[in-house]
Short mmCIF file of C-alpha atoms in Angstrom, two decimals:
data_model
loop_
_atom_site.label_atom_id
_atom_site.label_comp_id
_atom_site.label_asym_id
_atom_site.label_seq_id
_atom_site.Cartn_x
_atom_site.Cartn_y
_atom_site.Cartn_z
CA MET A 1 -52.60 26.31 40.77
CA GLY A 2 -50.29 27.58 43.47
CA GLN A 3 -50.59 30.45 45.91
CA PRO A 4 -49.65 34.04 45.01
CA TYR A 5 -46.64 35.51 46.73
CA PRO A 6 -46.46 39.13 47.94
CA PRO A 7 -46.31 41.22 44.77
CA HIS A 8 -42.90 42.35 43.55
CA PRO A 9 -43.96 44.24 40.42
CA PRO A 10 -41.50 44.35 37.55
CA PHE A 11 -40.91 47.47 35.55
CA ARG A 12 -39.67 47.67 32.03
CA PRO A 13 -39.19 50.55 29.56
CA VAL A 14 -40.51 49.48 26.17
CA ARG A 15 -38.28 51.24 23.69
CA GLY A 16 -38.60 54.60 25.46
CA ARG A 17 -42.00 54.12 27.18
CA VAL A 18 -42.21 53.51 30.94
CA PHE A 19 -45.01 51.66 32.70
CA GLY A 20 -46.91 53.85 35.17
CA GLY A 21 -46.34 53.67 38.87
CA ILE A 22 -42.60 52.95 38.75
CA ARG A 23 -41.65 55.63 41.22
CA ARG A 24 -44.45 54.66 43.59
CA TRP A 25 -43.31 51.04 43.41
CA LEU A 26 -39.67 51.96 43.93
CA THR A 27 -40.63 53.89 47.05
CA ALA A 28 -42.82 51.10 48.43
CA ALA A 29 -40.75 48.08 47.45
CA ALA A 30 -37.17 49.11 46.87
CA GLY A 31 -34.96 46.07 46.76
CA ALA A 32 -37.78 43.57 46.13
CA LEU A 33 -37.01 40.74 43.76
CA ALA A 34 -38.77 40.28 40.43
CA LEU A 35 -37.87 38.10 37.51
CA THR A 36 -38.86 40.69 34.97
CA GLY A 37 -36.99 43.57 36.47
CA ALA A 38 -35.57 43.49 39.99
CA LEU A 39 -32.86 40.90 40.52
CA VAL A 40 -30.78 43.47 42.36
CA ALA A 41 -27.07 42.68 42.44
CA VAL A 42 -25.19 43.90 45.51
CA SER A 43 -21.72 42.76 44.54
CA PRO A 44 -19.54 44.20 41.76
CA GLN A 45 -19.45 42.29 38.52
CA ALA A 46 -16.43 40.07 38.11
CA THR A 47 -13.84 40.66 35.44
CA ALA A 48 -13.62 37.79 32.99
CA ALA A 49 -10.20 37.88 31.37
CA GLY A 50 -11.01 34.88 29.21
CA LEU A 51 -14.15 36.42 27.75
CA THR A 52 -14.04 37.98 24.27
CA GLN A 53 -16.63 40.25 22.71
CA VAL A 54 -17.60 39.40 19.13
CA THR A 55 -19.00 42.19 16.97
CA GLY A 56 -20.77 42.13 13.64
CA TYR A 57 -22.33 38.73 14.21
CA GLY A 58 -25.59 39.57 12.42
CA SER A 59 -28.32 42.15 11.98
CA ASN A 60 -28.93 41.96 15.75
CA PRO A 61 -32.56 43.10 15.91
CA GLY A 62 -32.61 42.48 19.67
CA ASN A 63 -29.75 44.89 20.44
CA LEU A 64 -27.67 42.27 22.30
CA THR A 65 -23.90 41.94 22.60
CA MET A 66 -22.12 38.64 22.00
CA HIS A 67 -19.32 37.35 24.23
CA THR A 68 -17.52 34.03 23.87
CA TYR A 69 -15.16 31.77 25.76
CA VAL A 70 -13.17 29.23 23.74
CA PRO A 71 -10.82 26.83 25.55
CA ASP A 72 -7.32 26.26 24.24
CA GLY A 73 -6.99 23.47 21.72
CA LEU A 74 -10.65 23.36 20.77
CA ALA A 75 -11.08 21.05 17.80
CA ALA A 76 -13.55 21.53 14.99
CA GLY A 77 -16.81 19.68 15.52
CA ALA A 78 -16.99 20.42 19.26
CA PRO A 79 -20.30 21.25 20.99
CA LEU A 80 -21.51 24.79 21.66
CA VAL A 81 -23.30 26.07 24.80
CA VAL A 82 -25.21 29.36 24.99
CA ALA A 83 -25.60 30.77 28.55
CA LEU A 84 -28.09 33.55 29.40
CA HIS A 85 -27.59 35.69 32.50
CA GLY A 86 -30.31 36.88 34.90
CA CYS A 87 -31.58 40.39 35.59
CA THR A 88 -28.96 43.07 36.48
CA GLN A 89 -26.28 40.51 35.62
CA SER A 90 -23.96 40.48 32.64
CA ALA A 91 -22.03 38.09 30.44
CA SER A 92 -18.90 38.53 32.56
CA ASP A 93 -20.84 38.00 35.79
CA TYR A 94 -22.32 34.74 34.53
CA TYR A 95 -18.96 33.63 33.18
CA ALA A 96 -17.29 34.28 36.54
CA HIS A 97 -19.86 32.56 38.79
CA SER A 98 -21.73 29.86 36.88
CA GLY A 99 -18.94 27.28 36.55
CA TRP A 100 -19.47 26.75 32.83
CA PRO A 101 -15.88 27.70 31.81
CA LYS A 102 -14.50 24.85 33.98
CA PHE A 103 -16.41 22.28 31.97
CA ALA A 104 -15.70 24.01 28.66
CA ASP A 105 -12.03 23.43 29.48
CA ALA A 106 -12.54 19.87 30.72
CA TYR A 107 -14.94 18.62 28.04
CA LYS A 108 -13.82 20.94 25.22
CA PHE A 109 -16.74 23.00 23.96
CA ALA A 110 -17.24 26.68 23.13
CA LEU A 111 -19.37 29.05 25.19
CA VAL A 112 -21.48 31.99 24.03
CA PHE A 113 -22.70 34.52 26.61
CA PRO A 114 -25.33 36.89 25.15
CA GLN A 115 -25.78 40.12 27.06
CA THR A 116 -28.67 42.55 27.21
CA THR A 117 -28.56 46.03 28.72
CA SER A 118 -30.77 48.67 30.31
CA ALA A 119 -31.44 50.00 26.81
CA ASN A 120 -33.64 46.91 26.30
CA ASN A 121 -34.91 46.48 29.85
CA ALA A 122 -34.55 48.77 32.85
CA ASN A 123 -32.79 46.04 34.84
CA SER A 124 -30.98 44.30 31.99
CA CYS A 125 -33.38 41.35 31.90
CA PHE A 126 -33.97 39.32 28.78
CA ASN A 127 -37.54 40.11 27.71
CA TRP A 128 -38.90 36.57 28.03
CA PHE A 129 -42.47 37.89 28.50
CA ASP A 130 -42.55 39.98 25.31
CA SER A 131 -43.41 38.12 22.10
CA ALA A 132 -41.65 40.84 20.09
CA ASP A 133 -38.41 39.63 21.67
CA SER A 134 -39.05 35.95 22.36
CA ALA A 135 -40.78 34.49 19.29
CA ARG A 136 -38.94 32.77 16.45
CA GLY A 137 -37.40 35.33 14.11
CA GLN A 138 -38.09 38.25 16.45
CA GLY A 139 -35.95 40.66 18.48
CA GLU A 140 -33.69 39.17 21.14
CA ALA A 141 -34.54 35.60 20.13
CA LEU A 142 -33.30 36.22 16.61
CA SER A 143 -30.15 37.92 17.89
CA ILE A 144 -29.35 34.82 19.97
CA ARG A 145 -30.01 32.64 16.93
CA GLN A 146 -27.58 34.76 14.92
CA MET A 147 -24.94 34.33 17.64
CA VAL A 148 -25.25 30.56 17.27
CA ASP A 149 -24.72 30.81 13.51
CA ALA A 150 -21.71 33.06 14.00
CA ALA A 151 -20.13 30.78 16.60
CA VAL A 152 -20.66 27.65 14.49
CA ALA A 153 -18.95 29.36 11.56
CA ARG A 154 -16.15 30.95 13.63
CA TYR A 155 -15.23 27.94 15.81
CA GLY A 156 -16.32 25.05 13.61
CA SER A 157 -18.84 23.93 16.23
CA ASP A 158 -21.06 20.94 15.57
CA ALA A 159 -24.47 22.37 14.61
CA ARG A 160 -26.08 19.13 15.84
CA ARG A 161 -24.77 19.72 19.37
CA VAL A 162 -25.83 23.22 20.33
CA TYR A 163 -27.30 23.73 23.81
CA ILE A 164 -28.76 26.64 25.75
CA THR A 165 -29.07 27.40 29.46
CA GLY A 166 -30.15 30.37 31.53
CA LEU A 167 -31.00 31.71 34.98
CA SER A 168 -34.25 33.42 35.99
CA ALA A 169 -35.21 35.79 33.16
CA GLY A 170 -32.49 34.06 31.15
CA ALA A 171 -34.22 30.77 31.97
CA GLY A 172 -37.55 32.14 30.79
CA MET A 173 -35.88 33.10 27.52
CA THR A 174 -34.18 29.69 27.37
CA ALA A 175 -37.55 27.92 27.53
CA ASN A 176 -38.86 30.11 24.73
CA MET A 177 -35.77 29.52 22.60
CA LEU A 178 -36.10 25.74 22.99
CA ALA A 179 -39.72 25.94 21.82
CA ALA A 180 -39.09 28.39 18.98
CA TYR A 181 -35.85 26.78 17.72
CA PRO A 182 -36.01 23.00 18.32
CA ASP A 183 -34.15 22.67 15.02
CA VAL A 184 -31.21 24.61 16.50
CA PHE A 185 -30.88 23.34 20.08
CA ALA A 186 -30.24 19.72 21.01
CA GLY A 187 -30.87 20.43 24.69
CA GLY A 188 -31.56 23.11 27.25
CA SER A 189 -31.41 23.84 30.97
CA ILE A 190 -34.01 26.07 32.63
CA ASP A 191 -32.67 27.28 36.01
CA SER A 192 -35.28 28.91 38.27
CA GLY A 193 -37.41 29.68 35.25
CA LEU A 194 -40.83 29.53 33.64
CA PRO A 195 -42.66 27.37 31.07
CA ALA A 196 -42.23 28.40 27.46
CA TYR A 197 -44.61 31.22 26.49
CA CYS A 198 -46.29 31.25 29.89
CA ALA A 199 -46.56 35.04 29.55
CA THR A 200 -46.77 37.53 26.70
CA SER A 201 -47.22 40.64 28.86
CA VAL A 202 -45.92 42.09 32.10
CA SER A 203 -49.21 41.48 33.91
CA ALA A 204 -49.23 37.84 32.81
CA ALA A 205 -45.64 37.53 33.99
CA TYR A 206 -46.81 38.14 37.58
CA THR A 207 -49.16 35.20 37.34
CA CYS A 208 -46.50 32.92 35.90
CA MET A 209 -43.94 33.83 38.51
CA TYR A 210 -46.06 33.57 41.63
CA SER A 211 -48.99 31.33 40.71
CA PRO A 212 -48.57 29.72 37.29
CA PRO A 213 -51.73 28.85 35.34
CA ASN A 214 -53.24 25.43 35.95
CA LYS A 215 -52.89 24.12 32.40
CA THR A 216 -52.97 20.48 31.40
CA PRO A 217 -49.79 18.91 30.02
CA ALA A 218 -51.38 18.99 26.56
CA GLN A 219 -52.14 22.71 26.86
CA TRP A 220 -48.57 23.45 27.91
CA GLY A 221 -47.28 21.21 25.13
CA ASP A 222 -49.44 23.04 22.60
CA LEU A 223 -47.60 26.28 23.44
CA VAL A 224 -44.35 24.58 22.47
CA ARG A 225 -45.76 23.04 19.30
CA SER A 226 -47.33 26.31 18.18
CA ALA A 227 -44.03 28.18 18.63
CA ALA A 228 -41.97 25.63 16.67
CA PRO A 229 -41.76 25.28 12.90
CA ALA A 230 -44.68 23.33 11.42
CA GLY A 231 -44.06 19.60 11.30
CA THR A 232 -41.44 19.53 14.07
CA ALA A 233 -41.11 15.97 15.36
CA SER A 234 -37.86 16.11 17.33
CA TRP A 235 -37.47 18.06 20.57
CA PRO A 236 -34.54 19.18 22.76
CA ARG A 237 -33.65 17.32 25.95
CA VAL A 238 -34.56 19.59 28.84
CA ALA A 239 -33.12 19.93 32.36
CA ILE A 240 -35.23 21.83 34.90
CA TRP A 241 -33.62 23.23 38.09
CA GLN A 242 -35.72 24.65 40.91
CA GLY A 243 -35.29 25.52 44.58
CA THR A 244 -38.16 24.48 46.84
CA SER A 245 -37.96 27.75 48.83
CA ASP A 246 -37.95 30.09 45.83
CA THR A 247 -40.39 32.97 46.41
CA THR A 248 -39.51 34.80 43.19
CA VAL A 249 -40.39 31.91 40.88
CA ALA A 250 -42.86 29.60 42.61
CA PRO A 251 -41.70 25.96 42.75
CA ALA A 252 -44.90 24.98 40.93
CA ASN A 253 -43.24 26.30 37.76
CA ALA A 254 -40.94 23.28 37.75
CA THR A 255 -43.97 20.99 37.69
CA GLU A 256 -45.55 22.96 34.84
CA LEU A 257 -42.25 22.85 32.94
CA ARG A 258 -42.11 19.10 33.51
CA ASP A 259 -45.65 18.75 32.18
CA GLN A 260 -44.89 20.94 29.17
CA TRP A 261 -41.77 19.18 27.96
CA THR A 262 -42.83 15.62 28.72
CA ASN A 263 -45.98 16.31 26.71
CA ALA A 264 -43.94 17.75 23.86
CA TRP A 265 -41.93 14.52 23.88
CA GLY A 266 -45.09 12.42 24.03
CA ILE A 267 -44.16 10.75 27.31
CA GLY A 268 -45.93 10.56 30.67
CA GLN A 269 -45.53 12.67 33.78
CA THR A 270 -44.58 9.80 36.10
CA PRO A 271 -40.79 9.69 36.55
CA SER A 272 -38.89 6.73 35.13
CA ARG A 273 -36.67 6.94 38.21
CA THR A 274 -35.69 9.25 41.04
CA GLU A 275 -32.28 9.71 42.62
CA SER A 276 -30.87 11.65 45.55
CA LEU A 277 -27.92 13.91 44.72
CA SER A 278 -25.76 16.18 46.86
CA GLY A 279 -26.98 19.50 48.22
CA GLY A 280 -30.41 18.16 49.15
CA THR A 281 -31.21 17.63 45.48
CA THR A 282 -33.74 15.13 44.15
CA LEU A 283 -33.40 14.16 40.50
CA SER A 284 -36.49 12.88 38.69
CA GLN A 285 -35.96 11.61 35.14
CA TYR A 286 -38.48 10.97 32.38
CA ASP A 287 -37.27 8.64 29.63
CA ASP A 288 -38.02 8.65 25.94
CA ALA A 289 -38.95 5.48 24.07
CA SER A 290 -35.29 4.43 23.83
CA GLY A 291 -34.74 4.64 27.60
CA ARG A 292 -32.73 7.87 27.53
CA PRO A 293 -33.79 10.76 29.79
CA ALA A 294 -35.68 13.34 27.74
CA VAL A 295 -36.60 15.55 30.72
CA SER A 296 -34.76 15.76 34.04
CA VAL A 297 -36.07 17.73 37.04
CA TYR A 298 -33.62 18.74 39.77
CA SER A 299 -35.45 19.87 42.92
CA ILE A 300 -33.16 21.45 45.54
CA SER A 301 -34.57 21.35 49.06
CA GLY A 302 -34.53 24.73 50.79
CA MET A 303 -32.84 26.63 47.96
CA THR A 304 -34.14 30.12 47.24
CA HIS A 305 -34.00 31.95 43.90
CA GLY A 306 -30.79 31.57 41.96
CA LEU A 307 -28.34 29.29 40.17
CA ALA A 308 -27.01 26.26 42.04
CA VAL A 309 -23.22 26.23 42.34
CA ALA A 310 -20.78 24.29 44.53
CA PRO A 311 -17.39 26.01 44.86
CA GLY A 312 -14.41 23.68 45.05
CA SER A 313 -11.85 21.80 42.99
CA GLY A 314 -13.62 18.44 42.87
CA PRO A 315 -14.75 17.08 39.51
CA ASP A 316 -18.40 17.67 40.41
CA GLN A 317 -17.84 21.12 41.94
CA CYS A 318 -17.92 24.47 40.19
CA GLY A 319 -18.59 28.17 40.33
CA THR A 320 -18.37 30.84 42.99
CA THR A 321 -21.05 32.17 45.29
CA GLY A 322 -22.55 35.60 44.85
CA THR A 323 -25.90 37.32 44.51
CA TYR A 324 -28.20 34.59 43.13
CA TYR A 325 -25.33 32.08 42.89
CA LEU A 326 -26.15 29.69 45.73
CA ASP A 327 -23.87 27.09 47.34
CA THR A 328 -25.82 23.83 46.98
CA ILE A 329 -24.82 21.62 44.01
CA CYS A 330 -22.97 22.28 40.76
CA SER A 331 -25.85 22.53 38.30
CA SER A 332 -23.49 23.12 35.37
CA TYR A 333 -21.73 19.79 35.99
CA HIS A 334 -24.94 17.79 36.12
CA THR A 335 -26.41 19.62 33.14
CA ALA A 336 -23.28 19.00 31.06
CA ARG A 337 -23.49 15.29 31.89
CA PHE A 338 -27.21 15.20 31.11
CA TRP A 339 -26.44 16.60 27.66
CA GLY A 340 -23.56 14.14 27.19
CA LEU A 341 -20.85 16.80 27.03
CA ASP A 342 -18.62 14.66 29.25
CA GLY A 343 -18.17 12.15 26.43
CA GLY A 344 -21.31 10.13 27.06
CA ASP A 345 -23.86 9.24 24.44
CA GLY A 346 -24.76 12.81 23.53
CA GLY A 347 -21.21 14.09 23.54
CA GLN A 348 -19.51 11.97 20.86
CA ASP A 349 -19.59 12.01 17.10
CA PRO A 350 -22.03 9.34 15.89
CA GLY A 351 -20.43 6.19 14.56
CA THR A 352 -21.73 3.91 11.81
CA LEU A 353 -22.10 0.66 13.75
CA PRO A 354 -25.68 -0.58 14.20
CA ALA A 355 -27.40 -0.94 17.54
CA PRO A 356 -26.70 -4.19 19.39
CA ALA A 357 -29.69 -6.51 19.31
CA GLY A 358 -31.00 -8.83 22.00
CA LEU A 359 -30.20 -6.72 25.05
CA THR A 360 -31.54 -8.74 27.98
CA VAL A 361 -31.35 -8.80 31.76
CA GLY A 362 -29.60 -11.95 32.87
CA GLY A 363 -30.18 -11.52 36.58
CA THR A 364 -30.43 -9.08 39.48
CA THR A 365 -29.50 -8.91 43.15
CA ASP A 366 -30.11 -6.23 45.77
CA SER A 367 -27.29 -4.14 44.26
CA THR A 368 -26.37 -5.55 40.81
CA VAL A 369 -27.83 -6.01 37.34
CA SER A 370 -26.32 -8.43 34.78
CA LEU A 371 -26.81 -7.69 31.08
CA SER A 372 -26.02 -9.45 27.81
CA TRP A 373 -26.52 -8.71 24.11
CA THR A 374 -25.75 -9.99 20.62
CA PRO A 375 -22.30 -9.10 19.17
CA VAL A 376 -21.96 -6.44 16.46
CA ASP A 377 -19.54 -7.00 13.57
CA GLY A 378 -16.72 -4.45 13.69
CA ALA A 379 -17.17 -3.59 17.36
CA SER A 380 -14.01 -3.31 19.45
CA SER A 381 -15.95 -2.61 22.65
CA TYR A 382 -19.37 -1.65 23.94
CA THR A 383 -20.59 1.30 26.00
CA VAL A 384 -23.29 0.65 28.59
CA TYR A 385 -25.72 3.39 29.66
CA ARG A 386 -27.94 3.51 32.72
CA GLY A 387 -30.72 6.06 32.36
CA GLY A 388 -28.90 7.59 29.40
CA THR A 389 -25.65 8.12 31.34
CA LYS A 390 -22.55 6.10 30.56
CA VAL A 391 -21.78 3.71 33.42
CA GLY A 392 -19.19 1.37 31.92
CA THR A 393 -17.54 -0.32 28.95
CA ALA A 394 -17.18 -3.98 28.01
CA THR A 395 -15.02 -5.83 25.50
CA SER A 396 -17.39 -8.81 25.57
CA THR A 397 -21.15 -8.93 25.15
CA ALA A 398 -21.89 -8.99 28.87
CA TYR A 399 -21.74 -6.45 31.67
CA THR A 400 -22.64 -6.35 35.37
CA ASP A 401 -23.63 -3.01 36.88
CA THR A 402 -22.89 -2.73 40.60
CA GLY A 403 -23.50 -0.46 43.59
CA LEU A 404 -27.22 -0.03 42.87
CA ALA A 405 -30.05 0.75 45.28
CA THR A 406 -32.33 -2.03 46.43
CA GLY A 407 -35.77 -2.46 44.89
CA THR A 408 -35.14 0.16 42.22
CA ALA A 409 -35.93 0.09 38.49
CA TYR A 410 -33.11 1.04 36.10
CA ALA A 411 -33.26 1.49 32.33
CA TYR A 412 -30.30 0.27 30.27
CA THR A 413 -29.12 0.70 26.71
CA VAL A 414 -25.88 -0.32 24.99
CA ALA A 415 -23.96 0.85 21.92
CA ALA A 416 -21.11 -0.65 19.91
CA VAL A 417 -17.82 1.26 19.64
CA ASP A 418 -15.54 0.88 16.62
CA ALA A 419 -11.72 0.86 16.55
CA THR A 420 -11.60 4.67 16.22
CA GLY A 421 -13.69 5.15 19.35
CA ALA A 422 -16.83 6.26 17.51
CA VAL A 423 -20.01 5.19 19.29
CA GLY A 424 -22.68 3.64 17.10
CA THR A 425 -26.45 3.61 17.35
CA VAL A 426 -27.86 3.04 20.83
CA SER A 427 -29.89 -0.11 21.38
CA SER A 428 -33.48 -0.29 22.51
CA SER A 429 -33.96 -0.04 26.27
CA VAL A 430 -34.51 -2.78 28.84
CA THR A 431 -35.58 -2.24 32.43
CA ALA A 432 -34.16 -4.16 35.36
CA THR A 433 -35.36 -3.93 38.96
CA THR A 434 -33.01 -4.84 41.78
CA THR A 435 -34.32 -7.13 44.48
CA GLY A 436 -35.31 -6.05 47.97
CA TYR A 437 -36.63 -2.67 48.98
CA THR A 438 -35.82 -0.20 51.77
CA PRO A 439 -38.80 2.05 52.57
CA THR A 440 -38.09 5.77 52.86
CA CYS A 441 -39.98 8.64 54.53
CA HIS A 442 -40.38 12.12 53.09
CA THR A 443 -41.93 15.14 54.84
CA ALA A 444 -42.55 18.19 52.65
CA ASN A 445 -45.27 20.49 51.39
CA ASN A 446 -47.45 19.46 48.47
CA TYR A 447 -45.49 21.55 45.94
CA GLN A 448 -42.27 19.85 46.99
CA HIS A 449 -43.75 16.36 46.88
CA ALA A 450 -45.08 16.97 43.36
CA THR A 451 -41.86 18.51 42.11
CA ALA A 452 -39.91 15.51 43.41
CA GLY A 453 -42.30 13.07 41.73
CA ARG A 454 -43.68 11.68 44.98
CA ALA A 455 -47.08 13.16 44.17
CA TYR A 456 -48.94 14.70 41.27
CA GLN A 457 -51.53 17.43 40.93
CA SER A 458 -54.87 17.40 39.17
CA GLY A 459 -57.49 20.13 39.22
CA GLY A 460 -55.65 22.06 41.92
CA TYR A 461 -55.43 19.08 44.27
CA THR A 462 -52.50 16.80 45.11
CA TYR A 463 -52.41 12.99 45.10
CA ALA A 464 -49.74 10.52 46.19
CA THR A 465 -47.92 8.82 43.32
CA GLY A 466 -48.84 5.16 43.05
CA SER A 467 -51.52 4.97 45.73
CA GLY A 468 -53.45 8.02 44.50
CA GLN A 469 -54.31 9.04 48.07
CA ALA A 470 -55.71 12.57 48.33
CA MET A 471 -53.33 15.07 49.95
CA GLY A 472 -55.36 18.28 49.73
CA LEU A 473 -54.74 21.52 47.87
CA TYR A 474 -51.73 21.86 45.57
CA ASN A 475 -49.81 24.58 47.45
CA THR A 476 -46.83 25.30 49.66
CA PHE A 477 -48.83 25.46 52.90
CA THR A 478 -50.14 21.89 53.15
CA THR A 479 -47.52 19.50 54.53
CA HIS A 480 -47.62 15.69 54.60
CA THR A 481 -45.32 12.77 55.28
CA LEU A 482 -45.22 10.19 52.51
CA LYS A 483 -43.74 6.72 52.84
CA GLN A 484 -42.35 5.05 49.74
CA THR A 485 -43.23 1.38 50.13
CA ALA A 486 -42.19 0.25 46.65
CA PRO A 487 -40.60 1.84 43.61
CA GLY A 488 -42.93 4.61 42.43
CA TYR A 489 -45.50 3.90 45.18
CA TYR A 490 -46.16 6.32 48.07
CA VAL A 491 -48.70 6.29 50.89
CA LEU A 492 -49.67 8.89 53.48
CA ALA A 493 -47.86 8.40 56.79
CA ASP A 494 -48.69 11.53 58.78
CA SER A 495 -49.34 9.53 61.93
CA GLY A 496 -45.83 8.11 61.94
CA CYS A 497 -43.26 6.85 59.48
CA SER A 498 -40.32 4.56 60.08
CA ALA A 499 -37.95 3.69 57.26
#
């Protein structure tokens, strides 16, 4: 699956040993990018005055340093987010550019920034491709696990609401951590990264980066299940961020990640819904049985390799630009909301009220959905969720959602809220489809269509979602125009497409 890109070989000392050919490669390809060892920073690392190094956090078999950011007034029981930098970066660099401190202040959660060094990897990459560092209970993975334990004890963080995110090599390690420690992490975000345990050697890392293996969803899911503790039945909620013009990590990796984590969750690979966001971003969400997004894929049109940021003071803006910090959309904002850190379903202490019964769709128009449900004793209000995201509150047992797209399916759930503000159990999901439909046209290569959910791949070939029309090889070189004629239904329109 996928086409190989021009080789950018990584190099990595392994505890004092150096792979052959480093000097020859440096001469031939100085400055080339590689996830395992050549994300070359050209700007000085920022100073992070709010960052504190924590020592003595554990046995630290992975030789990592621990840095934390804790907003003023952080209460006990707050969430915890672990953020892993990319190659040649550092904890302070990621703190300064990623935008995560802004939302730690706004939503009140603690941040942990692990940091590796050239003593572990020649270019300070997390060793995502080395099982001695990325398997449960081993090396760097265990050091990160020990940081979580230390932060939970030090800051009183809620052990049920621990999340992990990372860029590039940090994203590769994030995927492995989610697979190895599903009992630790409630959610993760893989930014320009690789499927969990795609590689266990440097040579295999090349394949994963440039032309990931053509595994079935079940085969990818098996890698997750085999890494997790035996009997694991609950999995983290996973956000996947990928630029469509990334030549360091092929965009096909986002599709393989989607296949891997939807299979782990036991759900299909057809999106429950798609949505256009700012920065040329297409969001495709895959719901669990309750109607909440379990996997979300954010495909950013034209973005190269890096972390998506959007400098500015707006509520949905964050970060600063720099080497591999790209001005497109604030990924940290959308990831925090996906996890519920903004006070949505995943970001509040669970209440004791039962789930409302009888959630039904009372009616729809081109832009509205009317809902009703049975009252819950002890409820002072109700929270309504669309696609797992809070969209409104109601003091009665009815709610009308407005401003919706025509001819689009939306999944809704509702939860009762008691007098203290604690949100109870979320109801079962109902789906409502607005009336009408406005066709849309999309021109892109086959990788991009598949990543956005407009197509799917099978056996190295691409097919239009819904119609199943053949689109040719699954690669970045074959381009087609698809017309969406109904929700989740696309047809080839290369000869002409009018919305």
